[in-house]
C-alpha atoms as one frame of an Amber mdcrd trajectory, in Angstrom:
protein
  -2.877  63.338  15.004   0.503  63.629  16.819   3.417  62.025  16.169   3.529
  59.491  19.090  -0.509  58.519  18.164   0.935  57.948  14.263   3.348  56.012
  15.540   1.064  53.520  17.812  -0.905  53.010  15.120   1.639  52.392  12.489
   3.295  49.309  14.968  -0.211  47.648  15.144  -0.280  47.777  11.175   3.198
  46.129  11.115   1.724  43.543  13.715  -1.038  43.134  12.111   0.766  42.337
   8.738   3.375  39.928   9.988   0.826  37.929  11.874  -0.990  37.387   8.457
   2.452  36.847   6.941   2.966  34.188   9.895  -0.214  31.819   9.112  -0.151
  32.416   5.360   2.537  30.401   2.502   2.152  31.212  -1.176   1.679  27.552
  -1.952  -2.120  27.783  -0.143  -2.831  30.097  -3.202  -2.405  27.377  -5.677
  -5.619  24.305  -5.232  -5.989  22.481  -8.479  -9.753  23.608  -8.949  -8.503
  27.405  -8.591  -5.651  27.722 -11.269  -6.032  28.926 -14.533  -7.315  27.731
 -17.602  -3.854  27.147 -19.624  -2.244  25.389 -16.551  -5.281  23.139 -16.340
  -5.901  22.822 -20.095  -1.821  21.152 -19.804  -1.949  18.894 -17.533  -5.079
  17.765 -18.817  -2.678  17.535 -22.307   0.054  16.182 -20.737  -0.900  14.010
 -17.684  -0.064   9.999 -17.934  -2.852   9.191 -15.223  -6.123   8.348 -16.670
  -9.103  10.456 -14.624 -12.656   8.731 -15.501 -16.086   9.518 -14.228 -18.999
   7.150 -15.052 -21.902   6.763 -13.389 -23.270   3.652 -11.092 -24.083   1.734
 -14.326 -20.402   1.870 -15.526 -21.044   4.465 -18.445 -18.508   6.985 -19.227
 -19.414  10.631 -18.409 -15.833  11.941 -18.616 -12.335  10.696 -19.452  -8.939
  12.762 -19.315  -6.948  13.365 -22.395  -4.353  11.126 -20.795  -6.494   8.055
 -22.444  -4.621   8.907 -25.601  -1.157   8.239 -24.203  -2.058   4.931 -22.280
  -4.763   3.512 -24.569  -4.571   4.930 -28.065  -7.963   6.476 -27.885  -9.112
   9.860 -28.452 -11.232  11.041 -25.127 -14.280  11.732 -27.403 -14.153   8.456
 -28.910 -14.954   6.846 -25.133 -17.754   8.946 -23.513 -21.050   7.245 -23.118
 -19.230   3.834 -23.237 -19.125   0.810 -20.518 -15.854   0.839 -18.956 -16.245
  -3.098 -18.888 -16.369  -3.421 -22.445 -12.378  -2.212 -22.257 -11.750  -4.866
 -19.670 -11.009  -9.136 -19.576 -13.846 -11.138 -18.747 -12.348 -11.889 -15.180
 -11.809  -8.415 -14.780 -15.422  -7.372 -15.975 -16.815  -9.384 -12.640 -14.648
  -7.713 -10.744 -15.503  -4.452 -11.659 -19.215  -5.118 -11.784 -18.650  -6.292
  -8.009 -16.984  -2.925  -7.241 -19.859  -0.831  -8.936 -22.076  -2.958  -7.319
 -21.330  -2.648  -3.423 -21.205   1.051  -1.247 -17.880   1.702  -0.108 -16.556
   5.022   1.947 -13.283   4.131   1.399 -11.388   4.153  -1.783 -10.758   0.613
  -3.786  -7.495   0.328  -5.670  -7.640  -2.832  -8.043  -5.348  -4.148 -10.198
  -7.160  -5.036 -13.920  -6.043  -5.475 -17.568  -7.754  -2.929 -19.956  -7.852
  -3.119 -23.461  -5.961  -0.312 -25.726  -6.917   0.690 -29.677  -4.527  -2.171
 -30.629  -6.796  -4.796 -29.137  -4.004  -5.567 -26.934  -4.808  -6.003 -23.110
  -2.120  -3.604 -20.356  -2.429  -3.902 -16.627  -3.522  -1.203 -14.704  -3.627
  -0.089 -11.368  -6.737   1.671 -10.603  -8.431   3.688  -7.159 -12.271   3.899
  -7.281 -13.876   6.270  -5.102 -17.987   6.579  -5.170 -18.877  10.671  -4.514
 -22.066  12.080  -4.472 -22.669  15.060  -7.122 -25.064  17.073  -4.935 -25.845
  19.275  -7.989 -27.131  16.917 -10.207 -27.957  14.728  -7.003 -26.209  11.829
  -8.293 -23.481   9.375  -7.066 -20.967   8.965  -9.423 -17.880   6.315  -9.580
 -14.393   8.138  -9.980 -11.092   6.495 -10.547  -7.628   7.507 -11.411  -5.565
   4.844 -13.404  -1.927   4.189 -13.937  -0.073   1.849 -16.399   1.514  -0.821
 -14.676   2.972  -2.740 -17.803   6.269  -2.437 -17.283   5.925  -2.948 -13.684
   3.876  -6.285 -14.157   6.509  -7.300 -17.344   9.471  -6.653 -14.878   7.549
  -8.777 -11.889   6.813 -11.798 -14.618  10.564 -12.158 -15.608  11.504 -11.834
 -11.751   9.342 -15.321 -11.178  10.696 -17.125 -14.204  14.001 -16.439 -13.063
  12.681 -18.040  -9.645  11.229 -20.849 -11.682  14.323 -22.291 -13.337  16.275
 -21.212 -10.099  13.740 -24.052  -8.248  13.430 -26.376 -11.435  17.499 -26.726
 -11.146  18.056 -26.953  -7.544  14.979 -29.707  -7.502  16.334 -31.866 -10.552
  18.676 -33.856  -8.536  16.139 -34.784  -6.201  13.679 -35.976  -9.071  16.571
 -37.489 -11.256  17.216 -39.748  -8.005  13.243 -40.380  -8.015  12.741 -41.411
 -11.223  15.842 -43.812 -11.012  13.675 -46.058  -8.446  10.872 -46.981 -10.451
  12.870 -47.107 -14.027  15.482 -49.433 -12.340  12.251 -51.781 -11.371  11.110
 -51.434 -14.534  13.980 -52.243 -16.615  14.577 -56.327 -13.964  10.470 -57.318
 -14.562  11.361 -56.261 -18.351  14.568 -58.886 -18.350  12.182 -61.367 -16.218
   9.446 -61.271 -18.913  12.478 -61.651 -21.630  13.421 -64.590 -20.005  10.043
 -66.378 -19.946   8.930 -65.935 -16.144   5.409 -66.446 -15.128   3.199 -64.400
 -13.233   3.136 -61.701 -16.317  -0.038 -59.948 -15.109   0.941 -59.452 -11.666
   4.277 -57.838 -12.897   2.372 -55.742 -15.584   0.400 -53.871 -12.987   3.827
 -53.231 -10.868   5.402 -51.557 -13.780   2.224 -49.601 -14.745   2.054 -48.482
 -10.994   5.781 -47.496 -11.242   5.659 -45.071 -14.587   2.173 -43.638 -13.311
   4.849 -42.452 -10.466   7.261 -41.265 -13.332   4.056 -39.325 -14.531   3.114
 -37.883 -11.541   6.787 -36.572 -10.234   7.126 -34.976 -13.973   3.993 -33.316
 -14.623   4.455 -31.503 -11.116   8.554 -30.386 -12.201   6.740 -29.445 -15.540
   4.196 -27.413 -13.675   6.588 -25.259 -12.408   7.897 -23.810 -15.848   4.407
 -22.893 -16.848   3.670 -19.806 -17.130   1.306 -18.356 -13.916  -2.528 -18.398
 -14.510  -4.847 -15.976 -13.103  -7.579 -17.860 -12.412  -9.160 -18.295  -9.184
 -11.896 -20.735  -7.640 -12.194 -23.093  -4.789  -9.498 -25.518  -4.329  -9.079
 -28.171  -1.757  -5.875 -27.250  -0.009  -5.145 -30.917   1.461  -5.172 -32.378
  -2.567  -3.384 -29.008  -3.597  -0.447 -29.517  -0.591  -0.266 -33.088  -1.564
   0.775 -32.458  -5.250   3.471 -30.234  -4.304   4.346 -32.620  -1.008   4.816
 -35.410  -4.097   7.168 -33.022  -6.177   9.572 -32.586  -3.167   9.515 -35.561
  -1.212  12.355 -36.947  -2.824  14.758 -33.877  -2.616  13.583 -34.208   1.117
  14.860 -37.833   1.350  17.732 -36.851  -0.156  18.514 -34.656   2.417  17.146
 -37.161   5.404  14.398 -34.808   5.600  10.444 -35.767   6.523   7.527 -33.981
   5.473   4.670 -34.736   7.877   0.613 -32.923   6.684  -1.753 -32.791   9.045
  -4.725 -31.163   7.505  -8.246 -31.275   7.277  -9.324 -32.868   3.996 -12.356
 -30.669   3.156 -10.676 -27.402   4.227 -10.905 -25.301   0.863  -9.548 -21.686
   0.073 -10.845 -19.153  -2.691  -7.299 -19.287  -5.105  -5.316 -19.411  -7.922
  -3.846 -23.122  -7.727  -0.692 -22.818  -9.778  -0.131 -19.374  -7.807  -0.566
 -20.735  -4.101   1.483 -24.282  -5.413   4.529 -21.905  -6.345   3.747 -20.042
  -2.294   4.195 -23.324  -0.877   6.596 -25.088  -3.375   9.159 -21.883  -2.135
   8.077 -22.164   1.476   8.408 -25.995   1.828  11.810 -26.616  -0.165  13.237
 -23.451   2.128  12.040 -25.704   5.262  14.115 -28.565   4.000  17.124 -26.496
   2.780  17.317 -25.064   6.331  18.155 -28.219   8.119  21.835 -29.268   6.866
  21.472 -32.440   9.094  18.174 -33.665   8.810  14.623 -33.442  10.545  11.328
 -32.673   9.972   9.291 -30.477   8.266   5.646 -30.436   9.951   2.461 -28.684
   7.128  -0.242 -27.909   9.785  -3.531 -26.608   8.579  -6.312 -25.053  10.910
  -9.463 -23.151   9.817 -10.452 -20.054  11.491 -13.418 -17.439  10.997 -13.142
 -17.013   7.184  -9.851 -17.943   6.468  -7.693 -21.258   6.931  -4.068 -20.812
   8.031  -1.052 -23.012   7.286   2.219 -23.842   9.237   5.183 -25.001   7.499
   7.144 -25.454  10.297  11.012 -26.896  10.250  13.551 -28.194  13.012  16.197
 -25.662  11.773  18.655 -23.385  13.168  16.026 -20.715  13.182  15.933 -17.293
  11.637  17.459 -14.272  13.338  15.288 -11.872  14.736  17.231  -8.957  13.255
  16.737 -10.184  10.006  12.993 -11.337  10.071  11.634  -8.446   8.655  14.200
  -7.928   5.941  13.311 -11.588   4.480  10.695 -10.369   2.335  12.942  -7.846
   0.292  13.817  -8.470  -3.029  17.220 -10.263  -3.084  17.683 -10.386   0.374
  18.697 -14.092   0.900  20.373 -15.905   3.923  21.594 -19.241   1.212  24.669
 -19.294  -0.615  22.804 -20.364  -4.001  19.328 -18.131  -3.584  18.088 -15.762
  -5.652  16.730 -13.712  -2.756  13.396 -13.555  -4.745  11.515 -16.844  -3.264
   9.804 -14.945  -0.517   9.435 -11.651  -2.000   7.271 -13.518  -4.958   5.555
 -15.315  -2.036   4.354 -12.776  -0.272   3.346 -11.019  -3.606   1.024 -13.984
  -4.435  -0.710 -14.424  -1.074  -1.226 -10.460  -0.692  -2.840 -10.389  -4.331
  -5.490 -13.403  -2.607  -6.195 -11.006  -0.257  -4.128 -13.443   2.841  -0.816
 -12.691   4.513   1.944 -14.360   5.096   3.793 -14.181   8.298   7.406 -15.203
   9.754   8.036 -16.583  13.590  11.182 -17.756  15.177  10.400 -20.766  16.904
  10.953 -20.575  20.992  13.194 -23.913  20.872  14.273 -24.284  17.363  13.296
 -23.513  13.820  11.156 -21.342  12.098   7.379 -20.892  11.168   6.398 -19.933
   8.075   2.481 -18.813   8.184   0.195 -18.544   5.125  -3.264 -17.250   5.920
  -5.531 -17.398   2.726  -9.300 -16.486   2.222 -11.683 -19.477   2.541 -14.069
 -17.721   0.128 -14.376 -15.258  -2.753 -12.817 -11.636  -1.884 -12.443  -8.853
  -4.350
């Protein structure tokens, strides 16, 4: 072979070999099934996510060493067990409806497990049914993180909210309850001083503290701690309890609140949850006219879900900051704690619903809750 020949040959090896180097990257030789034993053998070791594998009936073929660091058990302790026996009753059903129902798509679900301790942690979880063509099976996998201190650090966030509401309402109710106590204390001097028609002024002051009652226990409400409970609740009585609560910081404020709903329109929820969604989104409405108006709670039912309007006669929202008023302390009012609406939209996402934000073409805003009218996991 000449020189010229070795030459040709040697430039389309060189061409060759950078168009390999062109389409190839070292990281394409490293897949997780393909590395060695001692790099798998530590992150199995030292992972914090929680890899399971059961099959369809929820028993537990295999479970990462990770268990250990999130739930106290050893890995060996858990195989062959039902995964629902480490979960709340609430979030058993849930599960069992997940295990129950075909899905292409991944799941990720939100549920409290319990660790060694007997203590219950929430978890986020994605579930993924594959097909294990060589045992010709379809198995459930899921890889779960621990969302404690994520959950903890959401919990104190609304409490805060709570007492931020509970304060700015109490002058409101104060100037409620005055009414009916003030009528209560002139029949009690009329009856002192001998005056007939007792029983007719008996039932006037029992109607008057039942009012007391009913303005407290709803203020009370809102320091309780949230529930997690959901069923069907009629929206029209569950708007009218919180409509009672802030009527009178509304009149204080020359505000009315106008419903317009249809009385057997229900929605799949958590009633203390939704009541704090429309408790935030109400008292906002009022806040955001300084000179008085209206506030308008329009409720319409579409296919499988029921939307409400709390629209108000305010200045209106911005449209540059629309989208920004669901950030965590992001607030337009002197006084907020920027976490009403973040909370909000928290709550009606976890029921599945949405909440969305218009500027009104004349004036005001519109503040949209769309909720589930049945049972969604």
């Amino acid at each position: 072979m000449d020189s010229e020949e070795r030459n040709k040959e040697t430039n389309i090896h060189l061409t060759h070999t950078m168009e390999l180097n062109e389409h190839h990257h070292p990281a394409t030789d490293y897949l997780l099934s393909s590395l060695p034993d001692n790099m798998l053998e530590w992150i199995e070791n030292n992972g914090y996510d929680l890899i399971t594998v059961c099959n369809l009936d929820g028993r537990v073929l295999y479970i990462s060493k990770s268990v250990h660091h999130m739930l106290g058990f050893k890995a060996e302790e858990l195989i062959g067990i039902s995964v629902l026996e480490l979960l709340s009753p609430y979030d058993q059903n849930l599960l069992k409806s997940k295990l129950s129902q075909y899905a292409a798509e991944s799941q990720k679900v939100h549920l409290s497990i319990r660790n060694k301790e007997g203590k219950y942690i929430w978890a986020e979880s994605v579930i993924g049914r594959l097909r294990d063509e060589e045992h010709a099976a379809d198995l459930l996998i899921s890889v779960t993180k621990d969302i404690q201190d994520k959950k903890e650090a959401e919990e104190m966030m609304i409490r805060s909210e709570k007492m931020s509401v509970a304060g700015q309402l109490a002058a409101g109710v104060a100037h409620e309850i005055r009414n009916p106590l003030t009528s209560i204390k002139g029949f009690l001097q009329l009856l002192q001083a001998g005056i007939d028609r007792k029983e007719e002024y008996y039932k006037i002051m029992v109607d008057e503290i039942e009012k007391i009652e009913t303005i407290t226990s709803e203020l009370l409400f809102i320091s309780k701690p949230m529930t997690d409970d959901k069923k069907m609740e009629r929206i029209s009585e569950l708007l009218g309890d919180v409509i009672v609560l802030l009527r009178s910081q509304a009149k204080l404020k020359n505000v009315d609140i106008y419903l317009d709903l249809d009385k057997e329109q229900s929605v799949f929820c958590d009633r203390s949850q939704i009541k704090q969604v429309f408790i935030n989104l109400i008292k906002n409405a009022v806040e955001a006219m300084k000179d008085g108006g209206s506030v308008f709670v329009n409720g319409r039912t579409k296919k499988g879900s029921v939307e409400i309007d709390i629209v108000d006669e305010g200045p209106g929202i911005p449209e540059n900051i629309l989208h920004k008023l669901k950030e965590p302390f992001f607030t337009t009012k002197k006084d907020g704690t920027g976490l009403g609406l973040m909370i909000s939209n928290q709550i009606v996402e976890k029921h599945q619903g949405r909440l969305e934000i218009y500027r009104n073409p004349e004036k005001g805003s519109t503040f949209r809750v769309i909720l589930p009218t049945k049972q969604e996991y």
